[in-house]
Short mmCIF file of C-alpha atoms and ligand atoms in Angstrom, two decimals:
data_model
loop_
_atom_site.label_atom_id
_atom_site.label_comp_id
_atom_site.label_asym_id
_atom_site.label_seq_id
_atom_site.Cartn_x
_atom_site.Cartn_y
_atom_site.Cartn_z
CA MET A 1 -34.11 -24.29 -27.39
CA THR A 2 -33.62 -24.96 -23.75
CA ALA A 3 -36.43 -25.09 -21.24
CA LEU A 4 -36.57 -22.38 -18.59
CA GLU A 5 -37.70 -23.25 -15.12
CA LYS A 6 -38.83 -20.34 -12.99
CA ILE A 7 -37.52 -20.46 -9.46
CA THR A 8 -40.46 -20.71 -7.12
CA ALA A 9 -38.75 -20.62 -3.72
CA PRO A 10 -39.40 -17.32 -1.98
CA GLN A 11 -36.44 -15.01 -2.53
CA SER A 12 -35.95 -12.14 -0.13
CA ARG A 13 -37.99 -14.15 2.35
CA VAL A 14 -35.17 -16.62 2.92
CA SER A 15 -35.18 -17.53 6.62
CA GLY A 16 -37.53 -14.67 7.35
CA THR A 17 -35.44 -11.87 5.85
CA ALA A 18 -38.66 -10.32 4.51
CA LEU A 19 -38.85 -8.85 8.00
CA TYR A 20 -35.50 -7.08 7.65
CA ASP A 21 -35.47 -3.36 7.03
CA TRP A 22 -32.68 -3.00 4.49
CA ASP A 23 -32.82 0.80 4.56
CA TYR A 24 -32.22 0.69 8.29
CA LEU A 25 -29.38 -1.85 8.06
CA VAL A 26 -27.53 0.07 5.35
CA GLN A 27 -27.74 3.83 5.59
CA GLU A 28 -26.00 6.48 3.53
CA ASP A 29 -22.89 6.66 5.70
CA ARG A 30 -22.97 3.55 7.90
CA ALA A 31 -23.83 -0.14 7.86
CA HIS A 32 -25.15 -2.40 10.61
CA ARG A 33 -22.91 -5.23 11.85
CA LEU A 34 -25.68 -7.76 11.07
CA ILE A 35 -25.04 -7.57 7.34
CA TYR A 36 -21.65 -9.19 7.99
CA THR A 37 -22.66 -11.61 10.74
CA ASP A 38 -26.25 -12.77 10.23
CA PRO A 39 -26.55 -16.26 8.67
CA ALA A 40 -30.04 -15.48 7.31
CA ILE A 41 -28.76 -12.40 5.48
CA PHE A 42 -25.89 -14.47 4.09
CA GLU A 43 -28.34 -17.12 2.88
CA ALA A 44 -30.45 -14.46 1.18
CA GLU A 45 -27.35 -12.99 -0.49
CA MET A 46 -26.53 -16.35 -2.03
CA THR A 47 -29.70 -15.98 -4.13
CA GLN A 48 -30.32 -12.24 -4.33
CA VAL A 49 -26.73 -11.17 -5.08
CA PHE A 50 -25.00 -14.35 -6.26
CA GLY A 51 -27.77 -15.21 -8.70
CA GLY A 52 -29.49 -11.84 -9.02
CA THR A 53 -26.62 -10.05 -10.77
CA TRP A 54 -23.77 -10.92 -13.14
CA THR A 55 -21.15 -12.86 -11.18
CA TYR A 56 -17.68 -13.75 -12.45
CA LEU A 57 -17.30 -17.48 -13.11
CA ALA A 58 -14.06 -18.14 -14.98
CA HIS A 59 -11.84 -17.09 -17.87
CA GLU A 60 -12.27 -18.58 -21.34
CA SER A 61 -8.54 -19.43 -21.50
CA GLU A 62 -9.12 -21.99 -18.73
CA ILE A 63 -11.23 -24.07 -21.14
CA PRO A 64 -9.55 -23.42 -24.50
CA ASN A 65 -10.53 -26.70 -26.24
CA GLU A 66 -13.76 -28.50 -26.94
CA ASN A 67 -14.77 -30.74 -24.03
CA ASP A 68 -12.51 -28.88 -21.56
CA PHE A 69 -14.06 -28.23 -18.17
CA ILE A 70 -13.27 -26.65 -14.82
CA THR A 71 -15.26 -26.73 -11.59
CA ARG A 72 -16.26 -23.40 -10.02
CA ARG A 73 -19.04 -21.85 -7.97
CA LEU A 74 -21.81 -19.31 -8.33
CA GLY A 75 -22.30 -18.28 -4.73
CA LEU A 76 -22.51 -21.65 -3.01
CA ARG A 77 -23.78 -23.52 -6.08
CA PRO A 78 -21.16 -25.96 -7.37
CA LEU A 79 -20.75 -25.59 -11.14
CA ILE A 80 -18.97 -27.30 -14.00
CA ILE A 81 -17.93 -24.70 -16.58
CA VAL A 82 -17.59 -26.59 -19.84
CA ARG A 83 -16.95 -25.94 -23.51
CA ASP A 84 -19.08 -28.63 -25.12
CA GLY A 85 -18.36 -30.53 -28.34
CA GLU A 86 -19.92 -27.73 -30.39
CA GLY A 87 -17.91 -25.03 -28.65
CA THR A 88 -20.80 -23.70 -26.54
CA ILE A 89 -19.74 -22.57 -23.08
CA ARG A 90 -22.12 -23.80 -20.42
CA ALA A 91 -22.30 -23.46 -16.64
CA LEU A 92 -23.77 -26.81 -15.57
CA TYR A 93 -24.86 -27.35 -11.99
CA ASN A 94 -22.38 -29.83 -10.53
CA ARG A 95 -25.20 -31.71 -8.91
CA CYS A 96 -26.49 -35.10 -9.96
CA THR A 97 -30.21 -35.03 -10.65
CA HIS A 98 -30.66 -38.46 -9.01
CA ARG A 99 -29.83 -37.85 -5.36
CA GLY A 100 -27.95 -34.58 -5.53
CA THR A 101 -24.30 -35.49 -5.04
CA THR A 102 -21.66 -33.51 -6.87
CA LEU A 103 -21.10 -35.17 -10.17
CA CYS A 104 -17.56 -34.08 -10.96
CA ARG A 105 -14.92 -33.98 -8.27
CA TRP A 106 -11.99 -32.87 -10.39
CA ASP A 107 -10.78 -29.26 -10.66
CA LYS A 108 -10.35 -29.49 -14.43
CA GLY A 109 -10.05 -31.89 -17.31
CA ASN A 110 -11.36 -32.84 -20.73
CA THR A 111 -14.32 -35.16 -21.19
CA LYS A 112 -17.44 -35.64 -23.28
CA SER A 113 -19.43 -36.99 -20.36
CA PHE A 114 -19.55 -37.12 -16.57
CA GLN A 115 -20.35 -40.29 -14.65
CA CYS A 116 -21.82 -39.86 -11.19
CA PRO A 117 -19.61 -41.54 -8.59
CA TYR A 118 -22.65 -42.63 -6.51
CA HIS A 119 -24.88 -44.82 -8.75
CA GLY A 120 -23.26 -44.27 -12.11
CA TRP A 121 -25.76 -42.05 -13.94
CA ASN A 122 -23.96 -40.68 -16.96
CA PHE A 123 -24.42 -37.16 -18.36
CA LEU A 124 -23.20 -35.65 -21.64
CA ASN A 125 -21.27 -32.39 -21.27
CA THR A 126 -24.33 -30.61 -22.70
CA GLY A 127 -26.04 -31.52 -19.43
CA ARG A 128 -28.29 -34.18 -20.97
CA LEU A 129 -28.70 -37.50 -19.14
CA ARG A 130 -27.13 -40.08 -21.39
CA GLY A 131 -28.01 -43.24 -19.52
CA VAL A 132 -28.51 -44.89 -16.15
CA PRO A 133 -27.36 -48.34 -14.97
CA TRP A 134 -30.06 -51.06 -15.39
CA PRO A 135 -32.79 -48.76 -16.73
CA ASP A 136 -35.40 -51.54 -16.65
CA GLY A 137 -35.66 -50.83 -12.92
CA TYR A 138 -37.48 -47.58 -13.74
CA ALA A 139 -41.15 -47.42 -14.75
CA GLU A 140 -40.63 -43.86 -15.95
CA ASP A 141 -39.10 -42.66 -19.21
CA MET A 142 -35.65 -41.54 -18.11
CA ARG A 143 -35.49 -39.19 -21.11
CA ASP A 144 -37.70 -36.75 -19.21
CA PRO A 145 -35.84 -33.38 -19.26
CA LYS A 146 -36.21 -33.10 -15.49
CA TYR A 147 -33.30 -35.56 -15.23
CA ASN A 148 -30.97 -33.37 -17.31
CA LEU A 149 -28.55 -31.21 -15.33
CA ALA A 150 -29.66 -27.77 -14.25
CA GLN A 151 -27.73 -24.94 -15.93
CA VAL A 152 -27.13 -21.25 -15.34
CA PRO A 153 -29.52 -19.79 -17.94
CA ARG A 154 -27.33 -16.83 -18.90
CA VAL A 155 -23.57 -17.05 -19.38
CA GLU A 156 -21.84 -14.24 -21.26
CA SER A 157 -18.24 -13.38 -21.99
CA TYR A 158 -16.66 -9.96 -21.98
CA ARG A 159 -13.38 -10.37 -23.90
CA GLY A 160 -12.75 -13.75 -22.26
CA PHE A 161 -14.11 -12.99 -18.79
CA LEU A 162 -17.10 -15.27 -18.24
CA PHE A 163 -19.97 -14.10 -16.08
CA GLY A 164 -23.27 -15.83 -15.23
CA THR A 165 -26.62 -14.86 -13.77
CA LEU A 166 -29.94 -16.55 -13.03
CA ASN A 167 -31.72 -13.22 -13.46
CA MET A 168 -33.70 -13.23 -16.71
CA ASP A 169 -34.26 -9.47 -16.40
CA ALA A 170 -30.58 -8.55 -15.95
CA MET A 171 -29.31 -6.31 -18.74
CA PRO A 172 -26.77 -7.79 -21.19
CA LEU A 173 -23.30 -8.13 -19.62
CA LYS A 174 -21.68 -5.42 -21.77
CA GLU A 175 -24.37 -2.94 -20.76
CA HIS A 176 -24.09 -4.01 -17.12
CA LEU A 177 -20.32 -3.35 -17.18
CA GLY A 178 -20.98 0.00 -18.85
CA PRO A 179 -18.24 2.56 -18.15
CA ILE A 180 -15.97 -0.02 -16.53
CA ALA A 181 -15.69 -2.00 -19.80
CA PRO A 182 -13.22 0.51 -21.37
CA VAL A 183 -11.08 0.29 -18.20
CA ILE A 184 -10.98 -3.50 -18.59
CA ASP A 185 -10.09 -2.89 -22.26
CA GLU A 186 -7.11 -0.77 -21.23
CA TRP A 187 -5.95 -3.47 -18.80
CA LEU A 188 -6.11 -6.05 -21.61
CA ASP A 189 -4.92 -3.98 -24.53
CA ARG A 190 -1.50 -3.24 -23.10
CA ASN A 191 -0.73 -6.94 -23.71
CA PRO A 192 0.20 -8.48 -27.10
CA GLY A 193 -3.00 -9.26 -29.02
CA GLY A 194 -5.04 -7.58 -26.26
CA LYS A 195 -5.15 -10.90 -24.46
CA VAL A 196 -4.09 -12.76 -21.35
CA VAL A 197 -4.15 -16.45 -20.47
CA VAL A 198 -5.01 -17.45 -16.93
CA CYS A 199 -2.50 -19.69 -15.16
CA GLU A 200 -2.53 -21.14 -11.66
CA ALA A 201 -3.55 -19.33 -8.51
CA ASN A 202 -2.59 -18.37 -4.99
CA ARG A 203 -5.48 -19.53 -2.83
CA PHE A 204 -6.37 -17.95 0.50
CA ARG A 205 -9.24 -18.68 2.86
CA TYR A 206 -10.11 -16.26 5.63
CA LYS A 207 -12.55 -16.38 8.51
CA GLY A 208 -14.64 -13.37 7.60
CA ASN A 209 -17.59 -12.26 5.49
CA TRP A 210 -17.10 -11.95 1.70
CA LYS A 211 -18.13 -8.26 1.67
CA LEU A 212 -15.12 -7.33 3.81
CA ALA A 213 -12.94 -8.12 0.79
CA TYR A 214 -15.13 -6.23 -1.67
CA ASP A 215 -15.31 -3.24 0.72
CA ASN A 216 -11.50 -3.22 0.71
CA SER A 217 -11.11 -3.61 -3.05
CA CYS A 218 -11.10 0.14 -3.75
CA ASP A 219 -9.92 1.29 -0.31
CA GLY A 220 -7.03 3.72 -0.64
CA TYR A 221 -7.24 4.76 3.01
CA HIS A 222 -5.65 1.66 4.55
CA VAL A 223 -2.58 1.20 2.37
CA ALA A 224 0.02 3.27 4.24
CA TYR A 225 -1.01 1.66 7.54
CA SER A 226 -2.08 -1.91 6.76
CA HIS A 227 0.72 -2.49 4.27
CA ARG A 228 3.45 -0.57 6.07
CA SER A 229 5.79 -3.54 6.33
CA LEU A 230 5.32 -4.31 2.61
CA LEU A 231 6.07 -0.70 1.64
CA GLU A 232 9.16 -0.71 3.85
CA THR A 233 10.38 -4.00 2.44
CA GLU A 234 9.83 -2.85 -1.14
CA ASN A 235 11.69 0.38 -0.56
CA ARG A 236 14.50 -0.84 1.70
CA PHE A 237 17.00 -1.10 -1.14
CA ALA A 238 15.30 1.31 -3.54
CA GLY A 239 17.55 4.24 -2.78
CA GLU A 240 14.55 6.52 -2.97
CA ASN A 241 10.96 6.15 -1.91
CA ALA A 242 9.80 4.94 -5.28
CA LYS A 243 8.81 1.28 -5.36
CA GLY A 244 5.48 -0.49 -5.22
CA MET A 245 2.73 1.63 -3.71
CA ALA A 246 5.08 4.17 -2.10
CA TYR A 247 2.91 7.02 -3.45
CA TYR A 248 0.46 6.21 -0.64
CA ARG A 249 2.97 7.24 2.00
CA LYS A 250 2.64 10.97 1.46
CA SER A 251 -0.80 12.49 1.73
CA PRO A 252 -2.55 10.17 -0.78
CA ASP A 253 -5.40 12.58 -1.55
CA THR A 254 -3.00 15.10 -3.02
CA GLN A 255 -1.52 12.52 -5.43
CA PRO A 256 -2.96 12.37 -8.96
CA MET A 257 -4.70 9.00 -8.36
CA TYR A 258 -8.46 8.76 -7.78
CA MET A 259 -11.37 6.36 -7.34
CA ARG A 260 -14.33 6.17 -9.70
CA TYR A 261 -17.69 4.48 -9.26
CA THR A 262 -19.15 3.35 -12.59
CA GLY A 263 -22.55 1.93 -11.56
CA HIS A 264 -24.06 -1.49 -10.73
CA GLY A 265 -21.67 -1.90 -7.80
CA ASN A 266 -18.56 -1.60 -10.00
CA HIS A 267 -15.62 0.72 -9.39
CA PHE A 268 -11.95 1.21 -10.00
CA LYS A 269 -9.02 2.91 -8.34
CA ASP A 270 -6.68 4.44 -10.85
CA LYS A 271 -3.12 4.69 -9.57
CA ARG A 272 -1.69 4.93 -13.09
CA PRO A 273 -1.44 8.77 -12.98
CA ASN A 274 1.41 8.23 -10.47
CA LEU A 275 3.44 6.59 -13.24
CA GLU A 276 6.10 8.26 -15.29
CA LYS A 277 4.87 8.07 -18.89
CA ARG A 278 7.92 6.54 -20.56
CA PRO A 279 9.00 3.05 -21.60
CA GLY A 280 10.20 1.42 -18.40
CA GLY A 281 8.08 3.70 -16.17
CA LEU A 282 6.05 0.75 -14.94
CA TRP A 283 9.10 -1.51 -14.65
CA ALA A 284 10.86 1.15 -12.52
CA LEU A 285 8.00 0.98 -10.02
CA GLU A 286 8.13 -2.81 -9.72
CA SER A 287 9.49 -3.87 -6.37
CA ALA A 288 12.45 -6.24 -6.05
CA HIS A 289 11.89 -9.81 -7.21
CA PRO A 290 14.46 -12.59 -7.52
CA GLY A 291 16.33 -12.41 -10.84
CA MET A 292 15.13 -8.98 -11.94
CA GLU A 293 18.59 -7.50 -12.53
CA HIS A 294 19.59 -10.55 -14.56
CA TYR A 295 16.50 -10.27 -16.79
CA GLU A 296 16.91 -6.52 -17.19
CA ALA A 297 20.55 -6.93 -18.32
CA ALA A 298 19.58 -9.73 -20.71
CA PHE A 299 16.72 -7.66 -22.21
CA LEU A 300 19.01 -4.66 -22.73
CA ARG A 301 21.56 -6.90 -24.44
CA ARG A 302 19.01 -8.67 -26.63
CA TYR A 303 16.51 -5.95 -27.49
CA GLY A 304 18.39 -2.64 -27.03
CA ASP A 305 16.01 0.35 -27.14
CA ARG A 306 13.00 -1.87 -27.02
CA ALA A 307 14.00 -3.53 -23.73
CA PHE A 308 12.13 -1.26 -21.32
CA ALA A 309 8.88 -1.28 -23.28
CA LEU A 310 9.04 -5.10 -23.14
CA LEU A 311 9.87 -5.15 -19.43
CA ASP A 312 6.79 -2.99 -18.79
CA LEU A 313 4.73 -6.02 -19.90
CA ALA A 314 5.97 -7.77 -16.76
CA GLY A 315 5.15 -4.83 -14.48
CA SER A 316 2.09 -4.82 -12.24
CA GLU A 317 -0.53 -2.49 -13.72
CA PRO A 318 -1.37 0.05 -10.97
CA VAL A 319 -5.16 -0.08 -11.20
CA ASN A 320 -7.78 -1.99 -9.21
CA ILE A 321 -10.86 -2.78 -11.32
CA ASN A 322 -13.72 -4.23 -9.29
CA VAL A 323 -16.89 -5.79 -10.65
CA PHE A 324 -19.50 -6.42 -7.97
CA PRO A 325 -19.78 -8.81 -6.22
CA ASN A 326 -16.73 -11.04 -6.65
CA PHE A 327 -14.18 -9.91 -9.25
CA SER A 328 -11.08 -7.70 -9.26
CA LEU A 329 -8.34 -7.06 -11.77
CA LEU A 330 -5.25 -5.71 -10.12
CA GLY A 331 -1.60 -5.74 -11.03
CA ASN A 332 -1.26 -8.80 -13.27
CA HIS A 333 -3.89 -10.75 -11.36
CA ILE A 334 -7.53 -11.69 -11.43
CA GLN A 335 -8.80 -11.86 -7.88
CA VAL A 336 -12.02 -13.72 -7.14
CA PHE A 337 -13.96 -13.68 -3.86
CA GLU A 338 -15.84 -16.91 -3.14
CA PRO A 339 -18.24 -16.98 -0.21
CA VAL A 340 -17.97 -20.18 1.85
CA GLY A 341 -20.13 -19.22 4.83
CA VAL A 342 -21.28 -16.05 6.59
CA ALA A 343 -17.83 -15.76 8.21
CA GLU A 344 -15.67 -17.67 5.74
CA THR A 345 -14.45 -16.68 2.27
CA ASN A 346 -11.97 -17.85 -0.35
CA ALA A 347 -9.83 -15.13 -1.92
CA ILE A 348 -8.20 -16.55 -5.03
CA TRP A 349 -5.49 -14.75 -7.02
CA TYR A 350 -5.19 -16.13 -10.54
CA GLY A 351 -1.97 -15.29 -12.32
CA THR A 352 -2.07 -14.21 -15.97
CA MET A 353 0.38 -14.74 -18.81
CA ILE A 354 0.78 -12.85 -22.04
CA VAL A 355 0.38 -14.72 -25.35
CA ASP A 356 2.75 -15.05 -28.28
CA ASP A 357 0.90 -13.33 -31.15
CA GLY A 358 4.07 -12.70 -33.17
CA SER A 359 4.27 -9.00 -32.27
CA ILE A 360 7.18 -9.43 -29.85
CA PRO A 361 10.04 -11.99 -29.87
CA SER A 362 9.01 -15.43 -28.59
CA ASP A 363 11.86 -15.67 -26.10
CA ALA A 364 10.77 -12.31 -24.66
CA VAL A 365 7.26 -13.74 -24.15
CA THR A 366 8.70 -16.65 -22.14
CA ASP A 367 10.87 -14.37 -20.00
CA ILE A 368 8.11 -11.81 -19.43
CA ASN A 369 5.85 -14.62 -18.24
CA ALA A 370 8.56 -15.86 -15.87
CA LEU A 371 8.82 -12.33 -14.46
CA ARG A 372 5.03 -12.09 -14.16
CA MET A 373 5.16 -15.20 -12.01
CA ARG A 374 7.56 -13.32 -9.70
CA THR A 375 4.97 -10.53 -9.37
CA GLN A 376 2.49 -13.29 -8.51
CA GLU A 377 4.72 -14.12 -5.54
CA GLY A 378 4.82 -10.46 -4.50
CA PHE A 379 1.59 -8.77 -3.45
CA PRO A 380 -0.48 -11.93 -2.86
CA ASN A 381 2.11 -13.21 -0.38
CA PHE A 382 3.21 -9.96 1.25
CA GLY A 383 0.14 -7.72 0.89
CA GLU A 384 -2.93 -9.93 0.80
CA VAL A 385 -1.99 -11.39 4.17
CA ASP A 386 -2.21 -7.89 5.70
CA ASP A 387 -5.69 -7.43 4.28
CA ILE A 388 -6.89 -10.87 5.36
CA ALA A 389 -5.64 -10.25 8.90
CA ASN A 390 -7.84 -7.14 8.95
CA PHE A 391 -10.87 -8.99 7.57
CA GLU A 392 -10.58 -11.67 10.26
CA GLN A 393 -10.13 -9.06 12.98
CA ILE A 394 -13.19 -7.12 11.74
CA GLN A 395 -15.22 -10.32 12.01
CA HIS A 396 -13.97 -10.64 15.63
CA GLY A 397 -14.71 -6.99 16.36
CA LEU A 398 -18.24 -7.27 15.01
CA MET A 399 -19.01 -9.88 17.67
CA ALA A 400 -19.36 -6.93 20.07
CA VAL A 401 -23.12 -6.98 19.53
CA GLU A 402 -24.10 -3.78 21.30
CA ASP A 403 -21.73 -1.67 19.22
CA GLU A 404 -23.82 -1.87 16.10
CA TRP A 405 -22.47 0.35 13.30
CA VAL A 406 -19.48 0.56 11.01
CA TYR A 407 -18.84 3.81 9.16
CA MET A 408 -18.13 4.46 5.50
CA ASN A 409 -18.42 8.24 5.64
CA ARG A 410 -14.95 9.31 4.55
CA GLY A 411 -15.45 12.09 2.00
CA PHE A 412 -19.19 12.28 2.72
CA GLY A 413 -20.72 15.73 3.13
CA ILE A 414 -17.63 17.75 2.13
CA PRO A 415 -18.84 20.13 -0.61
CA GLY A 416 -17.09 19.62 -3.95
CA ARG A 417 -15.06 16.57 -2.85
CA VAL A 418 -17.10 13.84 -4.52
CA LYS A 419 -17.97 14.70 -8.14
CA THR A 420 -20.71 13.27 -10.31
CA ASN A 421 -19.53 13.27 -13.93
CA ASP A 422 -21.65 13.89 -17.05
CA ASP A 423 -21.86 10.13 -17.73
CA GLY A 424 -23.19 9.50 -14.23
CA THR A 425 -19.94 8.04 -12.89
CA ILE A 426 -18.66 9.35 -9.58
CA THR A 427 -15.07 10.45 -8.91
CA ALA A 428 -13.48 11.05 -5.52
CA PRO A 429 -10.01 11.23 -3.97
CA ALA A 430 -8.19 7.91 -3.50
CA THR A 431 -8.93 7.53 0.21
CA ASP A 432 -12.68 8.22 0.00
CA GLU A 433 -15.29 5.62 0.86
CA ALA A 434 -17.66 6.88 -1.84
CA PHE A 435 -17.18 3.58 -3.72
CA MET A 436 -18.46 1.67 -0.70
CA ARG A 437 -21.47 3.91 -0.15
CA GLU A 438 -22.34 3.38 -3.81
CA HIS A 439 -21.83 -0.40 -4.00
CA PHE A 440 -24.06 -0.76 -0.94
CA LYS A 441 -26.87 0.97 -2.84
CA GLU A 442 -26.58 -1.80 -5.43
CA TRP A 443 -26.45 -4.45 -2.68
CA LYS A 444 -29.65 -3.05 -1.18
CA ARG A 445 -31.38 -2.93 -4.55
CA LEU A 446 -30.59 -6.62 -5.06
CA MET A 447 -31.52 -7.66 -1.52
CA LYS A 448 -34.90 -5.95 -1.77
CA GLY A 449 -35.78 -7.93 -4.90
CA PRO A 450 -38.06 -9.29 -6.28
CA GLN A 451 -36.08 -10.87 -9.10
CA ASN A 452 -37.01 -12.94 -12.11
CA LEU A 453 -34.71 -15.92 -11.50
CA ALA A 454 -34.63 -19.16 -13.47
CA ILE A 455 -32.53 -22.19 -14.28
CA THR A 456 -32.56 -24.11 -17.52
CA ARG A 457 -32.17 -27.73 -18.66
CA GLU A 458 -31.68 -29.33 -22.03
CA PRO A 459 -35.06 -30.37 -23.47
S1 FES B 501 -26.66 -39.62 -6.93
FE1 FES B 501 -25.84 -39.61 -8.92
S2 FES B 501 -26.38 -41.53 -9.70
FE2 FES B 501 -27.23 -41.54 -7.72
FE1 FE2 B 502 -4.82 -3.87 0.99
#
């Protein structure tokens, strides 16, 4: 059994935010600029949101073997995500208990213990202090648990996606995901064995608040305008207006796609109804990448009738699945938002590969993964840059202090447009901002607190 330590620092009182009127700052159809610009609100979010709810940490495939580790963050807390010698996945605080320096400065590796670079304290990968140099210099028993590394008390996996929270009252992860779990299942189950393996990432950093990215994650209103050059590039040689996200060019609300809010800040935008339901339907939508024609010809030669179903495994799945506050699945990618400061955020796009489970030919697996890497060079390089430019320009615009509000009222107040379903989920046309109005209700709930937060240490 591990020992729980209740967190005693005041929570929603960080830097005086107890004085903030959250219901004033976020209203049904508009939000105050301060929530994107105020350092005290940002500091409170790093406990109330990144701590108070389930936050994506990493994927299990990044630490497949015993003693594998990667370094990540929960809000601003540096973490070491490790699979210890008994196979238990832990999220250790990457913070030496002696004087507080980060203990591990590598991105990833395999080790049974971590030695602090400062004075050499050595910790097992269970978090327990193993020894200190010249212990006879201490009067105290250094086996006191207070010297063991702090840990995130709750780490749970949903089919390989690892989430953590400090909130002892948070519902189990599966329940928290609720109606978005089957949508994640569909994203996974189209792959052999219902699995993906995470590979390397495209890493972006922008000068803007983290919420600007989450507010955009389900936004179907901006695509035809913000990504115009991408749509034109994708369709320049297409012969017809049929590649990439071209379905956004005509009136998007009359297309069969939609957005759905599933609770707890989570939502998805389903563009799959735009697809032709046939083998190769997804592949046909894929925009031009180097080598595509060569692979297509080789697949037809090698696999005959089966070629297009296999090529679909390389295609970018047209759905955006967003789990509040920092996780998106879109195309073949896992996107993670990492706050750095009130006006600085990392946006990281992890690529995914399919696995060889024997159900499709091994050489097809290799080629499909090569093609998936080409999709990794597509949207992140040609689309994400459009979005990031907007996020940075919003942060500039919000420096106009007297002009206080931003609006999220698209689709609000039009009878019959936004529908609440029997299971409590909410469906609206693809360009509506209903998802944003709803995830801000969750944000407010978390910011108001109080929350039952804790850390743990090995006994
Ligand atoms: S700070 Fe780690 S051993 Fe001193
Ligand atoms: Fe975008």
